[in-house]
């Protein structure tokens, strides 16, 4: 999800992992608990590019994706896609 879409995001929105296809993501959705706008130079996870700002999202996964160990977890906006807004 890009910064413009992440800015509109509200707690309670449903998301899924951005790299999973719809068929694989069935049941692997999460709910956004909170978000934080961060302005700092960082290597964006999943993009492998340097970025100057991001949104850190705290997400509770209903059925955890295979690479997620903590629940809830903090993820960058680049790593998820919106399933439905609040």
PDB file of C-alpha atoms in Angstrom:
ATOM      1  CA  UNK A   1       0.000   0.000   0.000  1.00  0.00           C
ATOM      2  CA  UNK A   2       1.386   3.395  -0.887  1.00  0.00           C
ATOM      3  CA  UNK A   3       1.619   6.407   1.447  1.00  0.00           C
ATOM      4  CA  UNK A   4      -1.510   8.093   0.058  1.00  0.00           C
ATOM      5  CA  UNK A   5      -3.648   5.061   0.799  1.00  0.00           C
ATOM      6  CA  UNK A   6      -1.978   4.465   4.177  1.00  0.00           C
ATOM      7  CA  UNK A   7      -2.779   8.041   5.217  1.00  0.00           C
ATOM      8  CA  UNK A   8      -6.515   7.313   4.778  1.00  0.00           C
ATOM      9  CA  UNK A   9      -6.261   4.104   6.772  1.00  0.00           C
ATOM     10  CA  UNK A  10      -8.073   3.986  10.125  1.00  0.00           C
ATOM     11  CA  UNK A  11      -7.846   1.524  12.998  1.00  0.00           C
ATOM     12  CA  UNK A  12     -10.356  -1.262  12.377  1.00  0.00           C
ATOM     13  CA  UNK A  13      -9.556  -1.657   8.678  1.00  0.00           C
ATOM     14  CA  UNK A  14      -8.963  -5.180   7.357  1.00  0.00           C
ATOM     15  CA  UNK A  15      -5.657  -5.945   5.605  1.00  0.00           C
ATOM     16  CA  UNK A  16      -3.769  -8.852   4.062  1.00  0.00           C
ATOM     17  CA  UNK A  17      -0.122  -9.436   3.156  1.00  0.00           C
ATOM     18  CA  UNK A  18       0.747  -7.630  -0.082  1.00  0.00           C
ATOM     19  CA  UNK A  19       2.784 -10.485  -1.542  1.00  0.00           C
ATOM     20  CA  UNK A  20       0.053 -13.115  -1.179  1.00  0.00           C
ATOM     21  CA  UNK A  21      -2.447 -13.713  -3.944  1.00  0.00           C
ATOM     22  CA  UNK A  22      -6.149 -13.591  -3.143  1.00  0.00           C
ATOM     23  CA  UNK A  23      -6.519 -17.375  -3.224  1.00  0.00           C
ATOM     24  CA  UNK A  24      -3.609 -17.889  -0.807  1.00  0.00           C
ATOM     25  CA  UNK A  25      -4.777 -15.060   1.465  1.00  0.00           C
ATOM     26  CA  UNK A  26      -8.225 -16.510   2.176  1.00  0.00           C
ATOM     27  CA  UNK A  27      -8.504 -16.449   5.941  1.00  0.00           C
ATOM     28  CA  UNK A  28      -5.120 -14.728   6.355  1.00  0.00           C
ATOM     29  CA  UNK A  29      -6.467 -11.316   7.140  1.00  0.00           C
ATOM     30  CA  UNK A  30      -5.738  -8.981   9.975  1.00  0.00           C
ATOM     31  CA  UNK A  31      -7.208  -5.927  11.615  1.00  0.00           C
ATOM     32  CA  UNK A  32      -5.331  -2.665  12.122  1.00  0.00           C
ATOM     33  CA  UNK A  33      -5.124  -1.770  15.805  1.00  0.00           C
ATOM     34  CA  UNK A  34      -3.183   1.490  15.376  1.00  0.00           C
ATOM     35  CA  UNK A  35      -0.885   3.353  13.005  1.00  0.00           C
ATOM     36  CA  UNK A  36       2.034   5.722  13.427  1.00  0.00           C
ATOM     37  CA  UNK A  37       3.505   8.099  10.835  1.00  0.00           C
ATOM     38  CA  UNK A  38       7.304   7.893  10.793  1.00  0.00           C
ATOM     39  CA  UNK A  39       9.546  10.369   8.947  1.00  0.00           C
ATOM     40  CA  UNK A  40      13.035   8.895   8.743  1.00  0.00           C
ATOM     41  CA  UNK A  41      15.332   7.459   6.109  1.00  0.00           C
ATOM     42  CA  UNK A  42      14.875   3.680   5.981  1.00  0.00           C
ATOM     43  CA  UNK A  43      15.138   0.680   3.710  1.00  0.00           C
ATOM     44  CA  UNK A  44      11.529  -0.226   2.954  1.00  0.00           C
ATOM     45  CA  UNK A  45      10.755  -3.870   3.711  1.00  0.00           C
ATOM     46  CA  UNK A  46       9.459  -5.671   0.652  1.00  0.00           C
ATOM     47  CA  UNK A  47      10.496  -2.858  -1.708  1.00  0.00           C
ATOM     48  CA  UNK A  48      14.279  -2.927  -1.198  1.00  0.00           C
ATOM     49  CA  UNK A  49      14.376   0.815  -1.793  1.00  0.00           C
ATOM     50  CA  UNK A  50      15.310   3.771   0.404  1.00  0.00           C
ATOM     51  CA  UNK A  51      12.311   5.823   1.554  1.00  0.00           C
ATOM     52  CA  UNK A  52      11.955   8.957   3.682  1.00  0.00           C
ATOM     53  CA  UNK A  53       8.639   8.216   5.361  1.00  0.00           C
ATOM     54  CA  UNK A  54       6.335   5.318   6.196  1.00  0.00           C
ATOM     55  CA  UNK A  55       3.431   4.246   8.343  1.00  0.00           C
ATOM     56  CA  UNK A  56       4.044   1.618  10.994  1.00  0.00           C
ATOM     57  CA  UNK A  57       0.895  -0.439  11.484  1.00  0.00           C
ATOM     58  CA  UNK A  58       0.120  -2.619  14.480  1.00  0.00           C
ATOM     59  CA  UNK A  59      -1.852  -5.551  13.087  1.00  0.00           C
ATOM     60  CA  UNK A  60      -3.599  -8.444  14.788  1.00  0.00           C
ATOM     61  CA  UNK A  61      -3.681 -11.453  12.431  1.00  0.00           C
ATOM     62  CA  UNK A  62      -6.656 -13.815  12.596  1.00  0.00           C
ATOM     63  CA  UNK A  63      -4.695 -16.607  10.910  1.00  0.00           C
ATOM     64  CA  UNK A  64      -1.011 -15.701  10.944  1.00  0.00           C
ATOM     65  CA  UNK A  65       0.982 -15.734   7.682  1.00  0.00           C
ATOM     66  CA  UNK A  66       3.843 -18.254   7.844  1.00  0.00           C
ATOM     67  CA  UNK A  67       6.597 -15.686   8.436  1.00  0.00           C
ATOM     68  CA  UNK A  68       4.871 -13.801  11.295  1.00  0.00           C
ATOM     69  CA  UNK A  69       5.953 -14.870  14.788  1.00  0.00           C
ATOM     70  CA  UNK A  70       4.353 -12.224  17.020  1.00  0.00           C
ATOM     71  CA  UNK A  71       0.677 -11.408  17.178  1.00  0.00           C
ATOM     72  CA  UNK A  72      -0.038  -8.501  17.139  1.00  0.00           C
ATOM     73  CA  UNK A  73       2.941  -7.356  15.090  1.00  0.00           C
ATOM     74  CA  UNK A  74       4.295  -4.103  13.662  1.00  0.00           C
ATOM     75  CA  UNK A  75       4.478  -3.925   9.872  1.00  0.00           C
ATOM     76  CA  UNK A  76       5.233  -1.179   7.358  1.00  0.00           C
ATOM     77  CA  UNK A  77       2.530   0.071   5.017  1.00  0.00           C
ATOM     78  CA  UNK A  78       4.458  -1.393   2.047  1.00  0.00           C
ATOM     79  CA  UNK A  79       3.915  -4.919   3.382  1.00  0.00           C
ATOM     80  CA  UNK A  80       0.107  -4.994   3.430  1.00  0.00           C
ATOM     81  CA  UNK A  81      -2.912  -4.345   1.200  1.00  0.00           C
ATOM     82  CA  UNK A  82      -6.333  -3.094   2.269  1.00  0.00           C
ATOM     83  CA  UNK A  83      -9.154  -5.620   2.123  1.00  0.00           C
ATOM     84  CA  UNK A  84     -11.796  -3.209   3.477  1.00  0.00           C
ATOM     85  CA  UNK A  85     -11.832   0.218   5.102  1.00  0.00           C
ATOM     86  CA  UNK A  86     -13.794   1.014   8.267  1.00  0.00           C
TER      87      UNK A  86
END
